[in-house]
Short mmCIF file of C-alpha atoms in Angstrom, two decimals:
data_model
loop_
_atom_site.label_atom_id
_atom_site.label_comp_id
_atom_site.label_asym_id
_atom_site.label_seq_id
_atom_site.Cartn_x
_atom_site.Cartn_y
_atom_site.Cartn_z
CA UNK W 257 136.40 -75.04 207.46
CA UNK W 258 134.24 -75.41 204.37
CA UNK W 259 133.77 -78.86 202.84
CA UNK W 260 132.07 -79.50 199.50
CA UNK W 261 130.91 -83.09 199.11
CA UNK W 262 129.95 -84.49 195.72
CA UNK W 263 128.20 -81.34 194.46
CA UNK W 264 126.10 -81.72 191.32
CA UNK W 265 124.35 -78.92 189.49
CA UNK W 266 122.53 -78.73 186.15
CA UNK W 267 120.92 -75.79 184.38
CA UNK W 268 118.39 -77.37 182.03
CA UNK W 269 120.31 -79.94 180.01
CA UNK W 270 123.70 -78.38 180.76
CA UNK W 271 125.66 -80.15 183.46
CA UNK W 272 127.80 -77.51 185.24
CA UNK W 273 129.03 -79.25 188.40
CA UNK W 274 129.48 -82.99 188.25
CA UNK W 275 130.59 -84.25 191.64
CA UNK W 276 132.74 -81.49 193.09
CA UNK W 277 134.71 -82.46 196.19
CA UNK W 278 136.84 -79.81 197.86
CA UNK W 279 138.00 -78.81 201.33
CA UNK W 280 138.70 -75.14 202.01
CA UNK W 281 141.05 -74.74 204.94
CA UNK W 282 140.71 -71.99 207.52
CA UNK W 283 142.82 -68.82 207.40
CA UNK W 284 144.23 -69.76 204.01
CA UNK W 285 143.75 -68.28 200.56
CA UNK W 286 142.42 -70.93 198.20
CA UNK W 287 142.23 -69.96 194.55
CA UNK W 288 139.87 -71.85 192.26
CA UNK W 289 141.00 -71.61 188.66
CA UNK W 290 139.55 -72.86 185.40
CA UNK W 291 138.54 -71.80 181.92
CA UNK W 292 135.73 -69.28 181.47
CA UNK W 293 132.33 -70.96 181.66
CA UNK W 294 133.46 -73.98 183.68
CA UNK W 295 131.20 -73.10 186.62
CA UNK W 296 133.62 -71.41 189.03
CA UNK W 297 131.17 -68.63 189.92
CA UNK W 298 128.38 -71.20 190.18
CA UNK W 299 130.50 -73.10 192.70
CA UNK W 300 131.11 -69.92 194.71
CA UNK W 301 127.39 -69.13 194.78
CA UNK W 302 126.73 -72.60 196.20
CA UNK W 303 129.12 -71.93 199.09
CA UNK W 304 127.17 -68.84 200.21
CA UNK W 305 123.78 -70.40 199.48
CA UNK W 306 122.76 -68.27 196.50
CA UNK W 307 122.34 -71.52 194.57
CA UNK W 308 121.29 -74.95 195.84
CA UNK W 309 122.98 -78.09 194.58
CA UNK W 310 120.88 -80.76 192.84
CA UNK W 311 122.81 -83.35 194.86
CA UNK W 312 125.60 -83.37 197.42
CA UNK W 313 126.13 -81.16 200.44
CA UNK W 314 128.22 -78.25 201.66
CA UNK W 315 129.44 -78.05 205.23
CA UNK W 316 130.35 -74.68 206.74
CA UNK W 317 131.93 -75.19 210.17
CA UNK W 318 130.37 -78.67 210.14
CA UNK W 319 126.87 -77.29 209.43
CA UNK W 320 125.21 -78.79 206.33
CA UNK W 321 123.84 -75.81 204.39
CA UNK W 322 122.58 -77.26 201.10
CA UNK W 323 119.01 -77.76 202.36
CA UNK W 324 118.87 -74.73 204.64
CA UNK W 325 116.04 -72.24 204.17
CA UNK W 326 116.94 -68.65 203.30
CA UNK W 327 116.18 -67.34 206.80
CA UNK W 328 118.38 -70.03 208.40
CA UNK W 329 121.20 -69.32 205.92
CA UNK W 330 121.04 -65.64 206.87
CA UNK W 331 121.16 -66.39 210.57
CA UNK W 332 123.76 -69.16 210.62
CA UNK W 333 125.95 -68.79 207.54
CA UNK W 334 125.86 -65.40 205.88
CA UNK W 335 126.44 -63.62 209.15
CA UNK W 336 130.03 -64.91 209.05
CA UNK W 337 130.56 -65.00 205.29
CA UNK W 338 130.77 -62.26 202.67
CA UNK W 339 131.22 -62.11 198.94
CA UNK W 340 132.97 -59.68 196.63
CA UNK W 341 131.28 -59.68 193.24
CA UNK W 342 132.98 -59.57 189.85
CA UNK W 343 131.46 -56.18 188.98
CA UNK W 344 131.39 -55.09 192.66
CA UNK W 345 127.53 -55.08 192.68
CA UNK W 346 127.39 -51.86 194.68
CA UNK W 347 123.88 -50.51 195.26
CA UNK W 348 123.93 -47.64 192.82
CA UNK W 349 121.14 -45.63 194.43
CA UNK W 350 123.12 -45.39 197.68
CA UNK W 351 126.28 -43.44 198.52
CA UNK W 352 129.46 -45.32 199.36
CA UNK W 353 128.79 -44.59 203.04
CA UNK W 354 125.29 -46.07 202.81
CA UNK W 355 126.55 -49.07 200.82
CA UNK W 356 128.83 -50.04 203.69
CA UNK W 357 126.46 -48.89 206.46
CA UNK W 358 123.42 -50.88 205.30
CA UNK W 359 124.40 -54.30 206.66
CA UNK W 360 125.82 -52.73 209.83
CA UNK W 361 122.54 -50.90 210.50
CA UNK W 362 120.47 -54.03 209.98
CA UNK W 363 122.62 -56.61 211.75
CA UNK W 364 124.62 -54.76 214.40
CA UNK W 365 123.07 -52.63 217.07
CA UNK W 366 125.48 -49.74 216.70
CA UNK W 367 125.05 -46.01 217.17
CA UNK W 368 125.49 -43.66 214.20
CA UNK W 369 128.96 -42.44 215.35
CA UNK W 370 130.08 -46.07 215.78
CA UNK W 371 128.89 -46.91 212.26
CA UNK W 372 130.64 -43.84 210.84
CA UNK W 373 133.88 -44.82 212.61
CA UNK W 374 133.68 -48.39 211.30
CA UNK W 375 133.05 -47.22 207.74
CA UNK W 376 136.02 -44.86 207.95
CA UNK W 377 138.19 -47.74 209.27
CA UNK W 378 137.08 -50.11 206.51
CA UNK W 379 137.73 -47.58 203.77
CA UNK W 380 141.18 -46.93 205.28
CA UNK W 381 141.86 -50.67 205.17
CA UNK W 382 141.26 -50.68 201.41
CA UNK W 383 143.23 -47.42 200.97
CA UNK W 384 140.28 -45.23 200.07
CA UNK W 385 139.62 -41.84 201.66
CA UNK W 386 137.08 -39.04 201.30
CA UNK W 387 134.70 -40.93 199.04
CA UNK W 388 131.94 -41.58 201.58
CA UNK W 389 129.52 -39.18 199.89
CA UNK W 390 130.23 -40.30 196.33
CA UNK W 391 127.89 -42.59 194.38
CA UNK W 392 129.22 -45.83 192.78
CA UNK W 393 128.82 -44.38 189.28
CA UNK W 394 131.43 -41.73 190.14
CA UNK W 395 134.15 -44.32 190.91
CA UNK W 396 136.61 -46.16 188.67
CA UNK W 397 136.44 -49.96 188.28
CA UNK W 398 139.33 -50.51 190.71
CA UNK W 399 137.81 -48.20 193.32
CA UNK W 400 134.45 -49.93 193.00
CA UNK W 401 136.10 -53.30 193.68
CA UNK W 402 137.85 -51.89 196.74
CA UNK W 403 134.56 -50.45 198.02
CA UNK W 404 133.04 -53.89 197.38
CA UNK W 405 135.75 -55.38 199.58
CA UNK W 406 135.25 -52.69 202.26
CA UNK W 407 131.53 -53.48 202.26
CA UNK W 408 132.19 -57.22 202.48
CA UNK W 409 134.58 -56.94 205.44
CA UNK W 410 132.41 -54.47 207.37
CA UNK W 411 130.76 -57.30 209.31
CA UNK W 412 134.21 -58.87 209.91
CA UNK W 413 133.44 -62.16 208.17
CA UNK W 414 135.26 -65.36 208.91
CA UNK W 415 135.04 -66.35 205.23
CA UNK W 416 135.39 -64.03 202.27
CA UNK W 417 134.57 -65.16 198.74
CA UNK W 418 135.99 -63.24 195.78
CA UNK W 419 134.48 -63.69 192.31
CA UNK W 420 137.19 -62.80 189.77
CA UNK W 421 138.46 -59.81 191.73
CA UNK W 422 141.06 -58.66 189.18
CA UNK W 423 139.09 -59.24 185.98
CA UNK W 424 138.78 -56.07 183.91
CA UNK W 425 141.41 -54.16 185.88
CA UNK W 426 144.67 -52.69 184.63
CA UNK W 427 147.87 -54.32 186.03
CA UNK W 428 148.38 -51.62 188.68
CA UNK W 429 144.85 -51.90 190.06
CA UNK W 430 145.01 -55.70 189.82
CA UNK W 431 148.21 -55.62 191.88
CA UNK W 432 146.54 -53.36 194.48
CA UNK W 433 143.65 -55.82 194.79
CA UNK W 434 146.01 -58.81 195.06
CA UNK W 435 147.98 -57.14 197.86
CA UNK W 436 144.73 -56.26 199.59
CA UNK W 437 143.48 -59.86 199.48
CA UNK W 438 146.73 -61.05 201.09
CA UNK W 439 146.74 -58.24 203.68
CA UNK W 440 143.13 -58.93 204.76
CA UNK W 441 143.92 -62.61 205.03
CA UNK W 442 146.98 -61.99 207.18
CA UNK W 443 145.74 -59.05 209.29
CA UNK W 444 142.12 -60.09 209.86
CA UNK W 445 142.69 -63.88 209.60
CA UNK W 446 139.97 -64.09 206.93
CA UNK W 447 139.67 -67.42 205.14
CA UNK W 448 139.61 -66.42 201.48
CA UNK W 449 138.28 -68.29 198.47
CA UNK W 450 139.24 -66.59 195.22
CA UNK W 451 137.78 -67.49 191.84
CA UNK W 452 140.06 -66.41 189.05
CA UNK W 453 141.55 -67.30 185.70
CA UNK W 454 144.39 -64.82 186.21
CA UNK W 455 147.50 -66.94 186.76
CA UNK W 456 149.49 -63.83 187.73
CA UNK W 457 147.12 -63.28 190.63
CA UNK W 458 147.25 -66.95 191.63
CA UNK W 459 151.05 -66.89 191.89
CA UNK W 460 150.89 -63.80 194.11
CA UNK W 461 148.09 -64.66 196.52
CA UNK W 462 147.38 -68.41 196.68
CA UNK W 463 148.15 -70.75 199.56
CA UNK W 464 146.29 -73.54 197.75
CA UNK W 465 145.20 -73.96 194.14
CA UNK W 466 142.23 -75.96 192.93
CA UNK W 467 141.30 -76.35 189.29
CA UNK W 468 137.73 -76.90 188.06
CA UNK W 469 137.34 -78.61 184.71
CA UNK W 470 134.33 -80.38 183.19
CA UNK W 471 132.39 -79.98 186.42
CA UNK W 472 135.04 -81.64 188.60
CA UNK W 473 137.98 -80.52 190.72
CA UNK W 474 140.87 -82.07 188.81
CA UNK W 475 143.70 -80.44 190.76
CA UNK W 476 143.95 -79.54 194.45
CA UNK W 477 147.52 -78.61 195.33
CA UNK W 478 149.64 -76.42 197.60
CA UNK W 479 151.16 -73.25 196.12
CA UNK W 480 154.62 -74.88 196.16
CA UNK W 481 153.45 -77.35 193.51
CA UNK W 482 152.10 -74.65 191.22
CA UNK W 483 154.82 -75.00 188.57
CA UNK W 484 155.63 -78.66 189.09
CA UNK W 485 152.24 -80.38 189.05
CA UNK W 486 151.91 -82.70 186.07
CA UNK W 487 148.18 -82.86 185.22
CA UNK W 488 148.07 -82.19 181.43
CA UNK W 489 144.91 -80.00 181.50
CA UNK W 490 146.37 -77.97 184.34
CA UNK W 491 149.71 -77.60 182.53
CA UNK W 492 147.96 -76.46 179.34
CA UNK W 493 145.95 -73.90 181.32
CA UNK W 494 149.00 -72.50 183.11
CA UNK W 495 151.14 -72.45 179.95
CA UNK W 496 148.34 -70.88 177.94
CA UNK W 497 148.21 -68.07 180.43
CA UNK W 498 151.94 -67.37 180.46
CA UNK W 499 152.06 -67.36 176.67
CA UNK W 500 153.61 -70.80 176.00
CA UNK W 501 151.76 -72.66 173.23
CA UNK W 502 151.21 -76.22 174.50
CA UNK Z 990 98.41 -84.67 168.03
CA UNK Z 991 96.78 -85.15 171.47
CA UNK Z 992 100.19 -85.61 173.06
CA UNK Z 993 101.41 -82.34 171.49
CA UNK Z 994 98.27 -80.53 172.67
CA UNK Z 995 98.66 -81.83 176.22
CA UNK Z 996 102.36 -81.01 176.30
CA UNK Z 997 101.83 -77.45 175.05
CA UNK Z 998 98.95 -76.63 177.36
CA UNK Z 999 100.48 -78.56 180.23
CA UNK Z 1000 103.64 -76.47 179.95
CA UNK Z 1001 101.63 -73.25 179.73
CA UNK Z 1002 99.56 -74.27 182.75
CA UNK Z 1003 102.67 -75.13 184.73
CA UNK Z 1004 104.23 -71.74 183.91
CA UNK Z 1005 101.00 -69.96 184.87
CA UNK Z 1006 100.72 -71.67 188.25
CA UNK Z 1007 104.46 -71.33 188.95
CA UNK Z 1008 104.28 -67.58 188.36
CA UNK Z 1009 101.14 -67.10 190.41
CA UNK Z 1010 102.56 -69.25 193.18
CA UNK Z 1011 105.68 -67.09 193.27
CA UNK Z 1012 103.64 -63.89 193.14
CA UNK Z 1013 101.44 -65.05 196.01
CA UNK Z 1014 104.48 -66.05 198.06
CA UNK Z 1015 106.16 -62.71 197.45
CA UNK Z 1016 102.97 -60.83 198.32
CA UNK Z 1017 102.55 -62.70 201.61
CA UNK Z 1018 106.23 -62.16 202.49
CA UNK Z 1019 105.89 -58.45 201.70
CA UNK Z 1020 102.98 -58.02 204.08
CA UNK Z 1021 104.75 -60.08 206.77
CA UNK Z 1022 107.82 -57.87 206.36
CA UNK Z 1023 105.80 -54.87 207.56
CA UNK Z 1024 106.73 -55.96 211.10
CA UNK Z 1025 110.26 -54.71 210.32
CA UNK Z 1026 108.98 -51.34 209.17
CA UNK Z 1027 111.06 -49.45 211.77
CA UNK Z 1028 114.34 -50.72 210.26
CA UNK Z 1029 113.50 -49.59 206.74
CA UNK Z 1030 111.97 -46.17 207.50
CA UNK Z 1031 114.50 -44.27 205.31
CA UNK Z 1032 113.72 -46.54 202.32
CA UNK Z 1033 109.95 -46.01 202.83
CA UNK Z 1034 110.38 -42.22 202.82
CA UNK Z 1035 112.55 -42.42 199.67
CA UNK Z 1036 109.99 -44.57 197.90
CA UNK Z 1037 107.13 -42.31 198.97
CA UNK Z 1038 108.99 -39.47 197.26
CA UNK Z 1039 109.57 -41.55 194.11
CA UNK Z 1040 106.03 -42.90 193.80
CA UNK Z 1041 104.16 -39.95 195.27
CA UNK Z 1042 105.93 -36.68 194.67
CA UNK Z 1043 107.46 -37.52 191.30
CA UNK Z 1044 104.16 -38.90 189.96
CA UNK Z 1045 102.27 -35.81 191.11
CA UNK Z 1046 102.87 -33.63 188.01
CA UNK Z 1047 101.82 -36.28 185.48
CA UNK Z 1048 98.83 -37.34 187.60
CA UNK Z 1049 97.76 -33.68 187.89
CA UNK Z 1050 98.05 -32.98 184.17
CA UNK Z 1051 96.16 -36.17 183.30
CA UNK Z 1052 93.46 -35.40 185.87
CA UNK Z 1053 92.93 -31.85 184.60
CA UNK Z 1054 92.53 -32.94 180.99
CA UNK Z 1055 90.36 -35.87 181.99
CA UNK Z 1056 88.04 -33.44 183.83
CA UNK Z 1057 88.01 -31.04 180.89
CA UNK Z 1058 87.08 -33.79 178.43
CA UNK Z 1059 84.45 -35.20 180.76
CA UNK Z 1060 82.83 -31.79 181.18
CA UNK Z 1061 82.67 -31.24 177.43
CA UNK Z 1062 81.47 -34.76 176.64
CA UNK Z 1063 78.71 -34.87 179.25
CA UNK Z 1064 77.69 -31.29 178.45
CA UNK Z 1065 77.33 -31.94 174.74
CA UNK Z 1066 75.66 -35.34 175.17
CA UNK Z 1067 72.94 -33.99 177.48
CA UNK Z 1068 69.94 -32.82 175.56
CA UNK Z 1069 68.02 -29.64 176.19
CA UNK Z 1070 65.38 -31.65 178.10
CA UNK Z 1071 67.77 -32.28 181.01
CA UNK Z 1072 68.36 -29.64 183.64
CA UNK Z 1073 71.89 -28.24 183.30
CA UNK Z 1074 72.77 -28.60 186.98
CA UNK Z 1075 72.54 -32.40 186.63
CA UNK Z 1076 75.92 -32.27 184.92
CA UNK Z 1077 77.62 -31.33 188.22
CA UNK Z 1078 76.45 -34.62 189.70
CA UNK Z 1079 77.38 -36.64 186.63
CA UNK Z 1080 80.89 -35.24 186.53
CA UNK Z 1081 81.35 -35.79 190.28
CA UNK Z 1082 80.19 -39.40 190.28
CA UNK Z 1083 81.99 -40.34 187.05
CA UNK Z 1084 85.23 -39.02 188.50
CA UNK Z 1085 84.85 -40.37 192.04
CA UNK Z 1086 83.65 -43.83 191.07
CA UNK Z 1087 85.58 -44.54 187.88
CA UNK Z 1088 87.80 -42.06 186.18
CA UNK Z 1089 89.71 -40.77 189.21
CA UNK Z 1090 90.96 -44.06 190.69
CA UNK Z 1091 91.30 -45.88 187.35
CA UNK Z 1092 93.13 -43.19 185.38
CA UNK Z 1093 95.38 -42.35 188.34
CA UNK Z 1094 96.33 -46.02 188.74
CA UNK Z 1095 96.94 -46.36 184.99
CA UNK Z 1096 99.22 -43.32 185.00
CA UNK Z 1097 101.13 -44.56 188.05
CA UNK Z 1098 101.47 -48.03 186.51
CA UNK Z 1099 103.06 -46.41 183.47
CA UNK Z 1100 105.24 -44.04 185.41
CA UNK Z 1101 106.17 -45.52 188.81
CA UNK Z 1102 105.39 -49.18 188.00
CA UNK Z 1103 107.64 -49.23 184.95
CA UNK Z 1104 110.32 -47.44 186.97
CA UNK Z 1105 110.13 -49.99 189.78
CA UNK Z 1106 110.29 -52.98 187.41
CA UNK Z 1107 113.24 -51.62 185.45
CA UNK Z 1108 115.13 -50.58 188.58
CA UNK Z 1109 114.70 -53.95 190.28
CA UNK Z 1110 115.40 -55.76 187.00
CA UNK Z 1111 118.67 -53.89 186.63
CA UNK Z 1112 119.54 -54.73 190.23
CA UNK Z 1113 118.98 -58.42 189.47
CA UNK Z 1114 121.07 -58.32 186.29
CA UNK Z 1115 123.97 -56.48 187.97
CA UNK Z 1116 123.92 -58.90 190.95
CA UNK Z 1117 122.88 -56.15 193.39
CA UNK Z 1118 120.02 -58.35 194.61
CA UNK Z 1119 122.44 -61.26 195.12
CA UNK Z 1120 124.70 -58.86 197.03
CA UNK Z 1121 121.81 -58.12 199.40
CA UNK Z 1122 121.22 -61.83 199.94
CA UNK Z 1123 124.90 -62.52 200.65
CA UNK Z 1124 124.77 -59.83 203.35
CA UNK Z 1125 121.80 -61.57 204.97
CA UNK Z 1126 119.43 -58.80 203.88
CA UNK Z 1127 116.10 -60.08 202.58
CA UNK Z 1128 115.40 -58.41 199.18
CA UNK Z 1129 111.65 -58.54 199.90
CA UNK Z 1130 112.13 -56.59 203.13
CA UNK Z 1131 114.31 -53.86 201.68
CA UNK Z 1132 113.07 -53.64 198.08
CA UNK Z 1133 109.39 -54.65 198.06
CA UNK Z 1134 107.99 -53.80 201.50
CA UNK Z 1135 109.06 -50.10 201.48
CA UNK Z 1136 107.56 -49.66 197.99
CA UNK Z 1137 104.37 -51.39 199.11
CA UNK Z 1138 103.97 -49.14 202.17
CA UNK Z 1139 104.80 -46.05 200.11
CA UNK Z 1140 102.25 -47.11 197.48
CA UNK Z 1141 99.54 -47.77 200.09
CA UNK Z 1142 99.80 -44.13 201.24
CA UNK Z 1143 100.88 -42.39 198.03
CA UNK Z 1144 98.42 -43.82 195.52
CA UNK Z 1145 95.19 -43.05 197.42
CA UNK Z 1146 96.63 -39.59 198.23
CA UNK Z 1147 97.34 -39.00 194.53
CA UNK Z 1148 93.83 -40.20 193.72
CA UNK Z 1149 92.36 -37.61 196.10
CA UNK Z 1150 94.32 -34.83 194.35
CA UNK Z 1151 93.40 -36.27 190.96
CA UNK Z 1152 89.69 -36.25 191.90
CA UNK Z 1153 89.85 -32.65 193.11
CA UNK Z 1154 91.67 -31.42 189.98
CA UNK Z 1155 89.35 -33.36 187.66
CA UNK Z 1156 86.19 -32.06 189.29
CA UNK Z 1157 87.49 -28.50 189.13
CA UNK Z 1158 88.50 -28.94 185.48
CA UNK Z 1159 85.10 -30.53 184.81
CA UNK Z 1160 83.41 -27.43 186.22
CA UNK Z 1161 85.57 -25.11 184.05
CA UNK Z 1162 84.81 -26.99 180.83
CA UNK Z 1163 81.09 -27.24 181.69
CA UNK Z 1164 81.05 -23.51 182.14
CA UNK Z 1165 82.32 -23.08 178.57
CA UNK Z 1166 80.40 -26.01 177.02
CA UNK Z 1167 76.88 -25.41 178.38
CA UNK Z 1168 77.34 -22.19 180.36
CA UNK Z 1169 76.56 -23.84 183.72
CA UNK Z 1170 77.47 -21.47 186.58
CA UNK Z 1171 79.21 -22.36 189.83
CA UNK Z 1172 76.01 -22.51 191.92
CA UNK Z 1173 74.36 -24.84 189.43
CA UNK Z 1174 77.39 -27.14 189.28
CA UNK Z 1175 77.60 -27.33 193.09
CA UNK Z 1176 73.84 -27.92 193.34
CA UNK Z 1177 74.17 -30.87 190.97
CA UNK Z 1178 77.10 -32.27 192.92
CA UNK Z 1179 75.25 -31.96 196.24
CA UNK Z 1180 72.22 -33.75 194.90
CA UNK Z 1181 74.24 -36.64 193.47
CA UNK Z 1182 76.84 -37.00 196.24
CA UNK Z 1183 76.89 -40.09 198.50
CA UNK Z 1184 79.56 -40.54 201.18
CA UNK Z 1185 79.79 -44.14 199.99
CA UNK Z 1186 81.29 -42.88 196.68
CA UNK Z 1187 84.36 -41.54 198.47
CA UNK Z 1188 84.80 -44.89 200.19
CA UNK Z 1189 84.59 -46.72 196.84
CA UNK Z 1190 87.01 -44.27 195.22
CA UNK Z 1191 89.60 -44.70 197.97
CA UNK Z 1192 89.07 -48.47 198.20
CA UNK Z 1193 89.67 -48.83 194.48
CA UNK Z 1194 92.79 -46.68 194.55
CA UNK Z 1195 94.16 -48.60 197.54
CA UNK Z 1196 93.58 -51.99 195.91
CA UNK Z 1197 94.92 -50.84 192.53
CA UNK Z 1198 97.95 -49.38 194.30
CA UNK Z 1199 98.77 -52.58 196.19
CA UNK Z 1200 98.34 -54.72 193.08
CA UNK Z 1201 100.37 -52.54 190.73
CA UNK Z 1202 103.25 -52.15 193.20
CA UNK Z 1203 103.37 -55.92 193.89
CA UNK Z 1204 103.21 -56.79 190.18
CA UNK Z 1205 105.91 -54.26 189.30
CA UNK Z 1206 108.20 -55.58 192.05
CA UNK Z 1207 107.48 -59.18 191.08
CA UNK Z 1208 108.36 -58.73 187.41
CA UNK Z 1209 111.43 -56.69 188.31
CA UNK Z 1210 112.76 -59.31 190.73
CA UNK Z 1211 112.09 -62.07 188.20
CA UNK Z 1212 113.75 -60.23 185.35
CA UNK Z 1213 115.63 -62.22 182.72
CA UNK Z 1214 119.25 -61.64 181.82
CA UNK Z 1215 120.58 -58.57 180.05
CA UNK Z 1216 118.94 -55.44 178.69
CA UNK Z 1217 116.34 -57.52 176.86
CA UNK Z 1218 115.36 -59.29 180.09
CA UNK Z 1219 114.91 -55.96 181.90
CA UNK Z 1220 112.91 -54.58 178.97
CA UNK Z 1221 110.61 -57.60 178.95
CA UNK Z 1222 110.17 -57.41 182.72
CA UNK Z 1223 109.19 -53.74 182.47
CA UNK Z 1224 106.70 -54.44 179.68
CA UNK Z 1225 105.22 -57.36 181.60
CA UNK Z 1226 104.89 -55.20 184.74
CA UNK Z 1227 102.97 -52.47 182.92
CA UNK Z 1228 100.78 -54.83 180.87
CA UNK Z 1229 99.86 -57.07 183.81
CA UNK Z 1230 99.19 -54.03 186.02
CA UNK Z 1231 96.85 -52.51 183.42
CA UNK Z 1232 94.94 -55.77 182.99
CA UNK Z 1233 94.71 -56.22 186.76
CA UNK Z 1234 93.43 -52.65 187.22
CA UNK Z 1235 90.63 -53.06 184.68
CA UNK Z 1236 89.62 -56.53 185.90
CA UNK Z 1237 89.61 -55.39 189.53
CA UNK Z 1238 87.70 -52.23 188.60
CA UNK Z 1239 84.88 -54.36 187.27
CA UNK Z 1240 84.90 -56.71 190.26
CA UNK Z 1241 84.93 -53.91 192.85
CA UNK Z 1242 82.24 -51.97 190.98
CA UNK Z 1243 80.05 -55.07 190.75
CA UNK Z 1244 80.50 -55.83 194.45
CA UNK Z 1245 80.25 -52.36 195.96
CA UNK Z 1246 77.82 -50.45 193.77
#
């Protein structure tokens, strides 16, 4: 379980997170929604330790991680947590095979045939075949995101963080990614935290929905309450996205 | 007035020490990361190819023309009162002690250093460096240390080739400028040669190499956002490397000569 307690973060004079409290339950898909620029990605980067909060703490499996040093984060946290980046962030000087193999080579003591088998398995899981020798620049946006997911699940993480996984994709590729997020959650029991402002995606994948606004979590509800919750900011956001002028 | 002065210079001082603190920290971490050399062997070989092999043509061309110019300049500056064979020694020592290591480092700073800074800067901007961190891979270990090791071997090796090409080109241009034959040129070189000069030449190239690789990596990893940020990081890498090379050249020369 991941618990965020009273997280504050400023960049210069701009207050981005202003006392965020949130509990992310295991084996569930929690979507964090909010307008662009509200700090959703900043929040995600705090969970994996890429950013440190100015105040407050984050507990991953009861371990406080906010003051951990980089080496300790690597050893205790990032070994069971992965992140899928908005633009996939594939290493463009490496082939797809090497992109997925890199973390396996460094962290797992596996033989080359074992690594090759695992890479093949992971690419199969995201419905990609025969692209091991391609470079990221040769792939479409949707394929890059799926390779990003294959790379992230290679170490079989307990927690998987997605930063706007469907942004910039056409509806068909967005649907493929949504189905994949649900399948990985169900088949591999991965606890998923998905940052998005795509309400279509939220309705398809979420078990829980949290909304970030003005640096605070203003809504934290189960999927069943998605269309019935009465917070006005939340309603405006949802209606805005389905084309109803508030 | 005084408050404004203190604020301005205080801020500049803080920025200066913050940057140098970060650079020192990164440099120490890079050398400590050498203990994991066996894990990153493929990256070291790749970087050796990028820094060494791909810089070879430009270093060679620069070295040849540097030697040609040196031969002509020294030849025409020497009066008729000086024995011609002396030019062999002058060309040799000028190249070994100064021109070879300095010009090679300058060329590599412009070619490989700029490449390193822009590549790492782009990796920062496109979150590729963050992706490494999320996978528990230390960016210093995989991005800086292999380049440092490659530079430690490649830059002195390039300097050796540069010295050889320059001396040969110096001989050719001397032949045309003052009609000094091969035997005379070699006689001059033998008379002027000290084994210590080779040591200084290689020491300079090694130190320049380490500094320019670390500065290029540092500016790349601390790149600002967007294309402008990467451009500024690349410029800063080249400018700071050039300044460092010339400052260090003076210090090493003053200490070792």
